[in-house]
Structures are given as structure tokens and as C-alpha cells.
Coordinates of C-alpha atoms in Angstrom, one line a residue:
M1 CA 76.4 83.4 135.0
I2 CA 79.1 83.0 137.6
P3 CA 80.9 86.3 138.4
V4 CA 84.1 84.8 139.8
V5 CA 87.7 85.9 140.1
A6 CA 90.7 84.0 141.1
A7 CA 90.7 85.2 144.7
E8 CA 87.2 83.8 145.3
A9 CA 87.9 80.5 143.5
G10 CA 90.7 78.7 145.2
G11 CA 92.4 81.7 146.8
T12 CA 95.9 81.0 147.7
T13 CA 95.9 77.7 145.8
A14 CA 95.0 79.4 142.6
R15 CA 97.7 82.0 143.0
N16 CA 100.4 79.4 143.9
L17 CA 99.4 77.1 141.0
T18 CA 99.4 80.0 138.5
I19 CA 102.8 81.3 139.7
T20 CA 104.3 77.8 139.6
L21 CA 103.1 77.1 136.0
F22 CA 104.2 80.5 134.9
L23 CA 107.7 80.0 136.4
I24 CA 107.9 76.6 134.7
F25 CA 107.2 78.1 131.3
V26 CA 109.7 80.9 131.9
A27 CA 112.3 78.4 133.0
V28 CA 111.7 76.2 129.9
T29 CA 111.9 79.2 127.5
L30 CA 115.0 80.6 129.2
A31 CA 116.6 77.2 128.8
I32 CA 115.7 77.2 125.0
T33 CA 117.1 80.8 124.8
I34 CA 120.4 79.9 126.4
W35 CA 120.7 76.8 124.2
A36 CA 120.0 79.0 121.1
S37 CA 122.6 81.5 122.2
R38 CA 125.3 78.9 121.8
Q39 CA 124.2 78.3 118.2
T40 CA 124.2 82.0 117.5
R41 CA 127.6 82.9 116.1
T42 CA 127.0 85.2 113.1
A43 CA 124.8 88.1 112.2
T44 CA 122.7 85.7 110.0
D45 CA 122.2 83.5 113.0
F46 CA 121.1 86.4 115.2
Y47 CA 118.8 88.1 112.6
A48 CA 117.5 85.1 110.6
G49 CA 118.2 82.0 112.7
G50 CA 120.8 80.9 110.2
R51 CA 118.0 80.4 107.6
S52 CA 117.7 76.9 109.0
F53 CA 113.9 76.6 109.6
S54 CA 111.6 74.4 107.5
G55 CA 108.3 75.7 106.1
F56 CA 106.3 74.0 108.8
Q57 CA 108.5 75.2 111.6
N58 CA 108.4 78.8 110.3
G59 CA 104.6 78.5 109.8
M60 CA 104.3 77.5 113.4
A61 CA 106.5 80.4 114.5
I62 CA 104.5 82.9 112.3
G63 CA 101.4 81.5 114.0
G64 CA 103.1 82.0 117.4
D65 CA 104.1 85.6 116.4
Y66 CA 100.7 86.5 114.9
M67 CA 98.3 84.9 117.5
S68 CA 99.1 87.6 120.1
A69 CA 97.4 88.7 123.2
A70 CA 95.1 90.6 120.9
S71 CA 94.0 87.3 119.3
F72 CA 93.6 85.3 122.5
L73 CA 92.6 88.0 125.1
G74 CA 91.4 90.9 123.0
I75 CA 89.2 89.2 120.3
A76 CA 87.6 86.8 122.8
G77 CA 86.8 89.8 125.0
L78 CA 85.3 91.8 122.1
I79 CA 83.1 88.8 121.0
A80 CA 82.0 88.3 124.7
L81 CA 81.0 92.0 125.0
Y82 CA 79.9 92.8 121.5
G83 CA 78.9 89.5 119.9
Y84 CA 78.9 89.5 116.1
D85 CA 80.9 92.7 115.8
G86 CA 83.8 91.3 117.8
F87 CA 84.4 88.6 115.2
L88 CA 85.2 91.2 112.6
Y89 CA 88.8 91.3 113.9
S90 CA 89.2 87.6 113.4
I91 CA 88.0 87.9 109.8
G92 CA 90.3 90.8 109.0
F93 CA 93.3 89.3 110.6
L94 CA 92.8 86.0 108.6
V95 CA 92.0 87.5 105.2
A96 CA 95.1 89.7 105.6
W97 CA 97.3 86.6 105.0
L98 CA 96.1 86.3 101.4
V99 CA 97.7 89.7 100.7
A100 CA 100.9 88.6 102.4
L101 CA 100.9 85.3 100.5
L102 CA 100.1 86.6 97.1
L103 CA 102.0 89.9 97.0
V104 CA 104.9 89.8 99.5
A105 CA 106.1 86.5 101.0
E106 CA 108.1 84.9 98.2
L107 CA 109.3 88.2 96.6
L108 CA 110.5 89.5 99.9
R109 CA 112.4 86.3 100.8
N110 CA 114.2 86.4 97.4
S111 CA 115.0 90.1 97.5
G112 CA 116.1 90.9 101.1
R113 CA 118.5 89.7 103.7
Y114 CA 117.6 90.6 107.3
T115 CA 115.1 93.5 107.4
M116 CA 112.3 95.1 105.4
A117 CA 114.6 97.9 104.4
D118 CA 116.9 95.5 102.5
V119 CA 114.2 95.3 99.8
L120 CA 113.4 99.0 99.8
A121 CA 117.1 100.1 99.7
F122 CA 118.1 97.5 97.0
R123 CA 117.6 100.0 94.1
M124 CA 117.6 103.3 96.1
R125 CA 120.1 105.5 98.0
Q126 CA 120.8 103.5 101.2
R127 CA 120.9 106.2 103.9
P128 CA 117.6 108.0 103.5
V129 CA 115.5 104.9 102.8
R130 CA 117.1 102.8 105.6
T131 CA 116.6 105.7 108.1
A132 CA 112.9 106.0 107.2
A133 CA 112.4 102.2 107.3
A134 CA 114.0 102.0 110.8
V135 CA 111.7 104.8 112.1
S136 CA 108.7 103.1 110.7
T137 CA 109.7 99.7 112.1
I138 CA 110.2 101.0 115.6
T139 CA 106.9 103.0 115.5
V140 CA 104.8 100.0 114.4
S141 CA 106.6 97.6 116.8
I142 CA 106.0 99.9 119.8
F143 CA 102.2 100.2 119.0
Y144 CA 102.1 96.4 118.9
L145 CA 104.2 96.0 122.0
L146 CA 101.7 98.3 123.9
A147 CA 99.0 95.8 123.2
Q148 CA 100.9 92.8 124.6
M149 CA 102.0 94.7 127.7
V150 CA 98.5 95.9 128.5
G151 CA 97.2 92.3 128.1
A152 CA 99.9 91.1 130.6
G153 CA 98.8 93.7 133.2
A154 CA 95.1 92.8 132.9
L155 CA 95.9 89.1 133.1
V156 CA 98.0 89.3 136.2
A157 CA 95.3 91.3 138.1
L158 CA 92.8 88.5 137.3
L159 CA 95.3 85.7 138.2
L160 CA 96.2 87.2 141.6
G161 CA 92.6 88.1 142.4
I162 CA 93.4 91.8 142.6
K163 CA 90.3 94.0 142.3
P164 CA 89.9 97.6 143.4
G165 CA 90.2 97.6 147.2
T166 CA 92.3 94.4 147.4
T167 CA 96.1 94.0 147.5
F168 CA 98.7 91.4 146.8
L169 CA 102.2 91.6 148.4
G170 CA 101.2 95.1 149.5
M171 CA 100.4 96.1 145.9
D172 CA 97.0 97.3 144.8
A173 CA 95.6 96.4 141.3
D174 CA 97.3 99.3 139.5
A175 CA 100.7 98.7 141.1
A176 CA 100.5 94.9 140.3
K177 CA 99.7 95.7 136.7
I178 CA 102.7 98.0 136.4
A179 CA 105.0 95.5 138.1
T180 CA 103.8 92.8 135.6
I181 CA 104.4 95.1 132.6
I182 CA 108.0 95.7 133.9
M183 CA 108.6 92.0 134.4
V184 CA 107.3 91.1 130.9
G185 CA 109.5 93.8 129.4
A186 CA 112.6 92.5 131.2
L187 CA 111.9 88.9 130.0
M188 CA 111.5 90.0 126.4
I189 CA 114.8 91.9 126.5
I190 CA 116.5 88.7 127.8
Y191 CA 115.0 86.5 125.0
V192 CA 116.2 88.8 122.3
T193 CA 119.6 89.8 123.6
V194 CA 120.5 86.3 124.5
G195 CA 118.8 84.0 122.0
G196 CA 118.4 86.2 118.9
M197 CA 116.1 84.8 116.1
K198 CA 116.8 81.1 116.9
G199 CA 115.8 81.4 120.5
T200 CA 112.8 83.6 119.7
T201 CA 111.6 81.2 116.9
Y202 CA 111.7 78.2 119.2
V203 CA 109.8 80.1 121.9
Q204 CA 107.2 81.0 119.3
I205 CA 106.8 77.4 118.2
V206 CA 106.3 76.2 121.8
K207 CA 103.8 79.0 122.4
A208 CA 101.8 78.3 119.2
F209 CA 101.4 74.6 120.3
L210 CA 100.4 75.6 123.8
L211 CA 97.9 78.2 122.6
M212 CA 96.2 75.9 120.1
S213 CA 96.0 73.1 122.6
G214 CA 94.5 75.5 125.3
A215 CA 92.0 76.9 122.8
V216 CA 90.9 73.5 121.6
V217 CA 90.4 72.2 125.1
M218 CA 88.3 75.2 126.1
T219 CA 86.2 75.1 122.9
L220 CA 85.4 71.4 123.5
L221 CA 84.4 72.1 127.1
V222 CA 82.2 75.0 126.1
L223 CA 80.5 72.8 123.4
A224 CA 80.2 69.9 125.8
K225 CA 78.5 72.1 128.3
Y226 CA 75.8 72.8 125.7
K227 CA 75.8 69.2 124.3
F228 CA 77.3 70.6 121.1
N229 CA 74.1 72.6 120.4
L230 CA 75.3 75.9 118.9
S231 CA 71.9 77.4 118.9
S232 CA 71.5 76.9 122.6
L233 CA 75.0 78.4 123.2
L234 CA 74.2 81.5 121.1
G235 CA 70.8 81.9 122.8
D236 CA 72.4 81.9 126.2
A237 CA 75.1 84.2 125.1
A238 CA 72.6 86.7 123.8
S239 CA 70.5 86.6 127.0
S240 CA 73.5 86.8 129.4
S241 CA 75.0 89.7 127.5
G242 CA 72.1 91.9 128.5
K243 CA 71.7 93.0 124.9
G244 CA 69.3 90.4 123.7
S245 CA 69.1 89.5 120.0
A246 CA 71.1 92.6 119.0
F247 CA 74.1 90.7 120.4
L248 CA 74.0 88.3 117.4
E249 CA 73.5 91.0 114.8
P250 CA 75.9 93.6 113.3
G251 CA 75.9 97.2 114.6
L252 CA 76.5 96.8 118.4
R253 CA 80.0 98.2 118.3
Y254 CA 80.8 99.1 114.7
G255 CA 78.7 101.0 112.2
V256 CA 76.2 101.9 114.9
E257 CA 73.2 103.8 113.7
V258 CA 72.5 106.8 115.9
A259 CA 68.9 107.9 115.8
G260 CA 68.5 111.5 114.7
N261 CA 72.2 112.0 114.1
A262 CA 73.1 111.2 110.5
T263 CA 76.6 112.6 110.8
Q264 CA 77.6 110.3 113.7
T265 CA 76.0 107.3 111.9
F266 CA 78.1 108.1 108.9
Y267 CA 81.3 108.4 111.0
N268 CA 80.5 105.1 112.7
K269 CA 80.1 103.3 109.3
M270 CA 83.4 104.9 108.0
D271 CA 85.2 103.7 111.1
L272 CA 84.1 100.1 110.4
L273 CA 85.4 100.4 106.8
S274 CA 88.6 102.0 108.1
L275 CA 89.2 99.2 110.5
G276 CA 88.6 96.5 107.9
I277 CA 91.0 98.1 105.4
A278 CA 93.7 98.5 108.1
L279 CA 93.4 94.8 109.2
V280 CA 93.4 93.4 105.7
L281 CA 96.4 95.5 104.4
G282 CA 98.3 95.8 107.6
T283 CA 99.8 92.2 107.9
A284 CA 101.9 92.6 104.7
G285 CA 103.6 95.6 106.3
L286 CA 104.3 94.3 109.8
P287 CA 108.1 94.3 110.3
H288 CA 108.1 91.4 112.8
I289 CA 106.1 89.2 110.3
L290 CA 108.2 90.3 107.3
I291 CA 111.5 89.3 108.9
R292 CA 110.1 85.8 109.5
F293 CA 110.3 85.1 105.7
Y294 CA 114.1 85.4 105.9
T295 CA 114.4 82.5 108.3
V296 CA 113.8 79.8 105.7
P297 CA 116.3 78.6 103.1
T298 CA 114.2 79.1 99.9
A299 CA 111.3 81.0 98.5
K300 CA 109.3 77.7 98.2
A301 CA 109.7 77.3 102.0
A302 CA 108.5 80.9 102.5
R303 CA 105.3 80.1 100.6
K304 CA 104.9 76.9 102.5
S305 CA 105.3 78.7 105.8
V306 CA 102.6 81.1 104.9
L307 CA 100.2 78.3 104.0
W308 CA 100.9 76.5 107.3
A309 CA 100.4 79.8 109.1
I310 CA 97.0 80.4 107.3
G311 CA 95.9 76.9 108.4
I312 CA 97.0 77.3 112.0
I313 CA 95.7 80.9 112.4
G314 CA 92.4 80.2 110.6
A315 CA 91.6 77.3 112.9
F316 CA 92.5 79.4 115.9
Y317 CA 90.2 82.2 114.9
L318 CA 87.3 79.8 114.5
L319 CA 87.9 78.7 118.1
T320 CA 87.8 82.3 119.3
L321 CA 84.1 82.3 118.4
A322 CA 83.4 79.5 120.9
L323 CA 85.6 81.3 123.5
G324 CA 83.9 84.6 123.1
F325 CA 80.3 83.4 123.0
G326 CA 81.1 80.9 125.7
A327 CA 82.4 83.7 127.9
A328 CA 79.3 85.8 127.2
A329 CA 77.0 82.8 128.1
L330 CA 78.8 81.4 131.1
V331 CA 80.6 84.4 132.7
G332 CA 78.4 87.3 131.6
G333 CA 79.2 90.8 130.4
E334 CA 78.9 92.4 133.8
A335 CA 81.4 90.0 135.4
I336 CA 83.8 90.5 132.5
T337 CA 83.7 94.3 132.6
A338 CA 83.9 94.3 136.4
Q339 CA 87.3 92.6 136.2
D340 CA 88.6 94.5 133.1
K341 CA 86.6 97.3 131.4
A342 CA 88.0 96.4 128.0
G343 CA 87.1 92.7 128.3
N344 CA 90.7 91.5 128.0
T345 CA 90.2 88.8 130.7
A346 CA 87.1 87.1 129.2
A347 CA 89.0 84.0 128.1
P348 CA 90.7 83.3 131.4
Q349 CA 87.5 84.0 133.3
L350 CA 85.7 81.5 131.0
A351 CA 88.5 78.9 131.8
Q352 CA 87.8 79.4 135.5
V353 CA 84.1 78.8 135.1
L354 CA 84.7 75.7 133.0
G355 CA 87.2 74.4 135.5
V356 CA 84.6 74.7 138.3
D357 CA 82.0 72.8 136.2
F358 CA 84.2 70.0 134.7
L359 CA 87.0 69.6 137.2
G360 CA 85.0 70.1 140.3
G361 CA 84.9 73.0 142.9
D362 CA 87.1 76.0 143.4
L363 CA 90.3 74.0 143.0
G364 CA 89.2 72.8 139.5
G365 CA 88.5 76.4 138.5
A366 CA 91.8 77.6 139.9
T367 CA 93.6 74.8 138.0
L368 CA 92.2 75.5 134.5
L369 CA 92.5 79.2 135.1
A370 CA 96.2 78.8 135.9
I371 CA 96.8 76.6 132.8
I372 CA 95.1 79.1 130.4
A373 CA 96.7 82.1 132.1
A374 CA 100.1 80.5 131.7
V375 CA 99.4 79.9 128.0
A376 CA 98.3 83.6 127.7
F377 CA 101.6 84.7 129.4
A378 CA 103.4 82.4 126.9
T379 CA 101.6 84.2 124.1
I380 CA 102.6 87.6 125.3
L381 CA 106.2 86.8 125.9
A382 CA 106.7 85.1 122.5
V383 CA 105.1 88.0 120.6
V384 CA 107.0 90.8 122.4
A385 CA 110.2 88.9 121.8
G386 CA 109.5 88.9 118.0
L387 CA 108.5 92.5 118.0
T388 CA 111.6 93.6 120.0
L389 CA 113.8 91.6 117.7
A390 CA 112.3 93.2 114.5
S391 CA 112.8 96.7 115.8
S392 CA 116.3 96.2 117.3
S393 CA 117.4 94.4 114.1
S394 CA 116.3 97.4 112.1
L395 CA 118.0 99.9 114.3
A396 CA 121.3 97.9 114.2
H397 CA 121.3 96.7 110.6
D398 CA 119.6 99.6 108.9
F399 CA 120.4 102.6 110.9
Y400 CA 123.7 101.8 112.7
A401 CA 125.5 99.6 110.1
N402 CA 124.3 101.2 106.9
V403 CA 123.5 104.8 107.8
L404 CA 125.9 105.7 110.7
K405 CA 128.7 103.4 109.7
N406 CA 128.0 103.5 105.9
G407 CA 128.2 99.7 105.6
Q408 CA 131.6 99.4 107.3
A409 CA 130.4 97.9 110.7
S410 CA 131.6 94.4 111.5
E411 CA 129.0 91.6 112.2
R412 CA 130.0 91.6 115.9
Q413 CA 129.5 95.4 116.2
E414 CA 126.1 95.1 114.5
V415 CA 124.9 92.3 116.8
N416 CA 126.1 94.2 119.9
V417 CA 124.2 97.3 118.8
A418 CA 121.1 95.1 118.2
R419 CA 121.2 93.9 121.7
I420 CA 121.6 97.4 123.2
S421 CA 118.7 98.5 120.9
A422 CA 116.5 95.8 122.4
L423 CA 117.2 97.1 125.9
V424 CA 116.2 100.7 124.8
I425 CA 113.1 99.7 122.9
G426 CA 112.0 97.5 125.8
A427 CA 112.3 100.4 128.3
V428 CA 110.3 102.8 126.0
S429 CA 107.6 100.2 125.6
I430 CA 107.3 99.6 129.3
A431 CA 107.0 103.3 130.0
L432 CA 104.2 103.8 127.3
S433 CA 102.3 100.7 128.3
I434 CA 101.7 102.1 131.8
F435 CA 99.5 104.8 130.2
A436 CA 97.6 102.5 127.8
Q437 CA 96.0 100.2 130.4
N438 CA 92.4 101.2 129.7
L439 CA 92.5 100.2 126.0
N440 CA 91.4 96.9 124.5
V441 CA 94.4 95.0 123.3
A442 CA 92.8 94.0 119.9
F443 CA 92.0 97.6 119.4
L444 CA 95.7 98.7 120.0
V445 CA 96.9 96.1 117.5
A446 CA 94.5 97.4 114.9
L447 CA 96.2 100.8 115.3
A448 CA 99.6 99.1 114.7
F449 CA 98.1 97.5 111.5
A450 CA 96.9 100.9 110.3
V451 CA 100.4 102.4 110.8
A452 CA 102.0 99.4 109.0
A453 CA 99.6 99.6 106.1
S454 CA 100.0 103.4 105.7
G455 CA 103.8 103.6 105.9
N456 CA 105.4 100.3 105.0
L457 CA 103.0 98.6 102.6
P458 CA 103.0 101.4 99.9
A459 CA 106.8 101.5 99.9
I460 CA 107.1 97.7 99.7
L461 CA 104.5 97.3 96.8
Y462 CA 105.9 100.3 94.8
S463 CA 109.4 99.0 95.2
L464 CA 108.5 95.5 94.0
F465 CA 106.1 96.4 91.2
W466 CA 106.8 100.0 89.9
K467 CA 109.8 100.5 87.6
R468 CA 109.7 104.3 88.0
F469 CA 109.8 104.2 91.8
N470 CA 112.8 105.9 93.4
T471 CA 114.4 107.0 96.7
S472 CA 112.3 110.2 97.0
G473 CA 109.1 108.1 96.6
A474 CA 110.1 105.5 99.2
V475 CA 111.0 108.2 101.8
W476 CA 107.8 110.2 101.1
A477 CA 105.6 107.0 101.2
I478 CA 107.1 105.9 104.6
Y479 CA 107.1 109.2 106.3
G480 CA 103.8 110.4 104.8
G481 CA 101.9 107.3 105.7
L482 CA 103.5 107.1 109.1
L483 CA 103.0 110.7 110.0
A484 CA 99.4 110.7 108.8
S485 CA 98.4 107.6 110.8
V486 CA 100.2 108.7 114.0
V487 CA 98.8 112.3 113.9
L488 CA 95.3 111.1 113.2
V489 CA 95.5 108.6 116.1
F490 CA 96.8 111.3 118.4
F491 CA 93.8 113.5 117.6
S492 CA 91.3 110.7 117.6
P493 CA 88.9 109.5 120.5
V494 CA 91.6 106.8 121.2
V495 CA 93.9 109.2 122.9
S496 CA 91.6 111.8 124.4
G497 CA 87.9 112.9 124.7
A498 CA 86.4 109.5 125.5
P499 CA 85.9 107.5 128.7
T500 CA 88.0 104.6 127.3
A501 CA 90.7 106.9 125.9
M502 CA 94.4 106.9 126.9
F503 CA 93.8 110.3 128.6
P504 CA 90.1 110.3 129.5
D505 CA 90.3 113.5 131.5
H506 CA 91.6 115.5 128.6
D507 CA 90.0 116.4 125.2
W508 CA 92.0 117.5 122.2
Q509 CA 90.4 115.2 119.6
W510 CA 89.0 116.5 116.3
F511 CA 89.4 113.4 114.0
P512 CA 86.2 111.5 114.4
L513 CA 87.4 107.9 113.5
S514 CA 89.0 105.6 116.0
N515 CA 91.1 103.9 113.2
P516 CA 92.9 106.1 110.8
G517 CA 93.4 103.6 108.0
L518 CA 90.7 104.9 105.6
I519 CA 92.5 108.2 105.4
S520 CA 96.2 107.4 106.2
I521 CA 96.6 104.4 103.8
P522 CA 95.6 106.4 100.7
I523 CA 97.9 109.2 101.9
G524 CA 100.8 106.8 102.1
F525 CA 100.2 105.6 98.5
L526 CA 99.7 109.2 97.3
C527 CA 102.9 110.4 99.0
G528 CA 104.9 107.6 97.4
W529 CA 103.5 108.5 93.9
L530 CA 104.1 112.2 94.4
G531 CA 107.6 111.8 95.8
T532 CA 108.5 109.6 92.8
L533 CA 107.3 112.2 90.3
V534 CA 109.1 115.1 91.8
S535 CA 112.5 113.4 91.6
K536 CA 114.3 112.6 88.3
E537 CA 116.2 109.7 89.8
R538 CA 115.7 106.5 87.8
D539 CA 117.6 103.2 87.7
E540 CA 115.8 100.8 85.4
E541 CA 118.8 98.4 85.4
K542 CA 118.6 98.0 89.2
Y543 CA 114.8 97.4 88.9
A544 CA 115.3 94.7 86.3
E545 CA 117.9 93.1 88.6
L546 CA 115.4 93.3 91.6
E547 CA 112.6 91.8 89.4
V548 CA 114.7 88.8 88.3
R549 CA 115.9 88.3 91.8
A550 CA 112.4 88.6 93.4
L551 CA 110.8 86.2 90.9
T552 CA 113.5 83.6 90.5
G553 CA 115.6 83.8 93.7
T554 CA 118.8 84.3 91.7
G555 CA 121.4 86.0 93.8
A556 CA 119.3 85.7 97.0
H557 CA 121.1 85.4 100.3

């Protein structure tokens, strides 16, 4: 166990190297963005990259969009702190792609144009459905954006060696984290407003390659350290964690059995079930993933892109096992939580220890830490760009063009509004992220998944597969699921009443589960069903047209 941080391992050299690598990445991605802006002439270019990407390219970009700070920083941290239970996120995130592949990808590509609402509004009244879809898209995206920003703040404190009591450029740890959050927010706004979907996609492809390369290198170094003996690695991880054999068994974080308290034990088990349902169903309702299916020319390419994404993402999540257990064994739980309570810096701390061992001395540790940290920054920037693009596209295309302007806005006006929307959404995300810094980033993403699965997924599935479904049902499903999930989160231990809550000094929580999916997802489906039955509106011809279009691609844009 080597409890090191950047300031103690290479000091100024580590900082300089890290900042240099980060600036190089930012310069390269800005160059890509500026190049892409010259290719972005129409609304199709801005929203869907001109539908010019191959299945492999889009699969890489989906991987880049999906393997977020939650995957790299959050899951590695959860495995390092909670062992077996931390890997549940990886399993949920991966299995979720089967739902997206089998139920959504091809049908969505054939049915829509730019946003999720294009499918929902195809056989409904435009204004109420598009308004609801825009509200839902922005809510999900902001939850997801919080996770990326919090990850960025935790990462920069580690990189610059800022701990409580130390400063950098006159800033203490909290001020440095806030400054980083603001910087990441500014960069994501630039990527979206300048490069649109083309620029964002190429940034995501570059980032996916860098992240996979970094994870493979670190995994090989961890395994080499233990002479490729997994038993030895797991044994060291268990002993260094301070939790013994329980570290390798379920029940350390989820489904915990509380002696003498049957009620709390029941709630803990329900929370585990709730998390699993939200993770598996959430992907198919995430707006920034759904709009990726519009960037390919055909439904066949959409299917291929999901298959490539499953391969890339599946391989990455296997690597997180080695990263998490490697961090537990070589860094130790105490050193990880000393740097970041939620464990978000476990992977970069592991990189530092491996650098000291394999590259020699403090400079070696600083070098590998700087490389992995730059990759983590790339991860954060690529994902926030995708999220901001999804929410600004929905605001411009769904709300401005089709609700406020009733379909009469020009393409130029629409794209200009999308750019202004990106600025506003970026500012809101920055402000909220400053209050969410105590939360684990994988956990924050799980909340975004719950909101997506509760509000978006019922409306999408009903729209594609239920002939009777109508405008009232779509609006009820989206608002019902969305409201249920957000209200339950607000009154849960995530926001108040717990040491790791957003507001730890206040207590207004009454909902016992940390993830609302178990309750809010059925509410979303129930609201969609009830809303449909209370309205007499029916348009079976439109449904037949949607069905033919979804299954064959006839008439698709």
C-alpha cells in the first residue's frame, strides 16, 4: 500500500507534465472541432453529422459517449472500495445494451430524424409531446452532466496534489475543483456550439481509443505486478481493503443485512433491485445515446454500431475489474478515501503507483499519472459534449422549431437556437455540479438512468409497439415517470439526511431507497397506460405508417 498523491510524487514535474498533456489534448480536440465546423452547413450536419458515419465509427463514438467518468473513475472507485458489489454497475451498464439493440436501435433510426421526440411525435399532436420530450431530455442530461463535472473536480485535485490544507495558485482544494468544473463547462460549450455532431463524434472516437489504450496498459501492468496470478491479486485486494474476505463477497454495499433490523435489510435489498432495473432499462432511454443512431446512413449501420459498441464497452468493463481490485491492492482503501471520499480518484492513484514501480521513481509515477489523468479528462470532455448536444438539440428542434415556431423556423434559426441552448445548459450544469461534489460519479449516473428509464423508455416502447397509444398517453408517461423519479430522488438519502448526501447538514428524506427505479419505472408505464385510456384519440393509419417505416426504413430520412 502506497498512499501517494501527485504533490508527493514528482511535485512540480507531475503538475507540469499533467497540464502539458491536458493542453495538448484540448488543442487537438479544438482543432478537430474547428475542422468539423467548416463541414457543418445544414441542420442535418449539426444534429446528425450529415448521417455520414459508418457502423464502426459510430460504434466507437457510442463507446466514447457511454464510457464516461462514471465508468472509468466511478466504477473503478466502487470496486476498489466495495469489491464484488462495485462490479454490479459494470454488469448493469453492459446488459443494458441488449435492450437498446433488440428493442430500440434499428426502429429509432428508421422512424426519427434528429431527436427522440421525432419518434414520439410522429403519430401524436406535436406540441404537447415535443414539449414533454424536451423537458425530459434536459433533466436526464443535467443529471448525467453532474456526474462528469464532479469527476473532473475530483481529478484535478489529485493531479495538482491539492489536499485539505494545501493550495495551488492561491486556490485551496475546493476552489480548485470549482475552477475545474467551470473550465470543463466552458470547453464543452465550445465543442457543441462550434463543431456540432461532427466535431463531437470525432472527439468521442479519439477519446474511446485513448481510454481503451490507457485501460489495457494499466490492466497489463497490474497483472504483471502479480505475475498474472489473479488469486494473488484478489487476496491482496481483500487484505488491503481492511474488509477481509467480505470484500470478495456480495453485500458490502448493496443488499446489506443489518442484524436485528429486518426493515432496513429489506430496504437495502430493494435498493439493489432498484439499481439493477434502472441500469438495465436506462440506456434505451438516454437521449445522448438515442441521437447517435441518427448519425448513420441506414438501419443496418445502426445495428452494426450497437454491436461494435457492445464489444468495445464489454471489453472495457472487464478491464475495470483489474483497475478496481488493483487499486484496492496497491493503493489501499484508506489512501483512496483520503484523497476523495467517494473513491473517484482510485484509477489515477493506481496509475501513479504503477508508474513508480515500472517506470522508476517519482518521475515515473508522475508520468503515468499524467497520461491516465489526461485520458480521464478526455473522457469527461467527450461525454459532456455529447450530453450538451442532445439537450440543446432537443430544445432547438423540439421546443423552439416545432412548439414555439410551429414548424416554421428556418434551419439557420434552429441551429442558432441550439447553440444558445448549449450555453444555457452548460451554465446550469456548472452551477449544480458545485453542490454535488460529495457524490460518487457512478452513483450520479445511475440516477440519470433511473430518470431515463422512468420517463423516456415507457413513451418510446408504447409509441413503437402499442397501436392504441396516443398523445395523452405519451405526455402522461413522460411527465409521470419523470416527476416520480425526480421527487423520489429529492426525498431520498442522496439529497439529504446522510453523510454523503448533497446536503449532509439537512434532513428532509422520507423515501428509503437511494435509487428510485423500482417505484418510478412502473409509475411511468402505468401513467402511459392510464393517459392513453382516458383519451379517445386514435390514429391507426398513422401507427400502421410508423410500423412500416420502423421495420423497413421506407420513408426514413
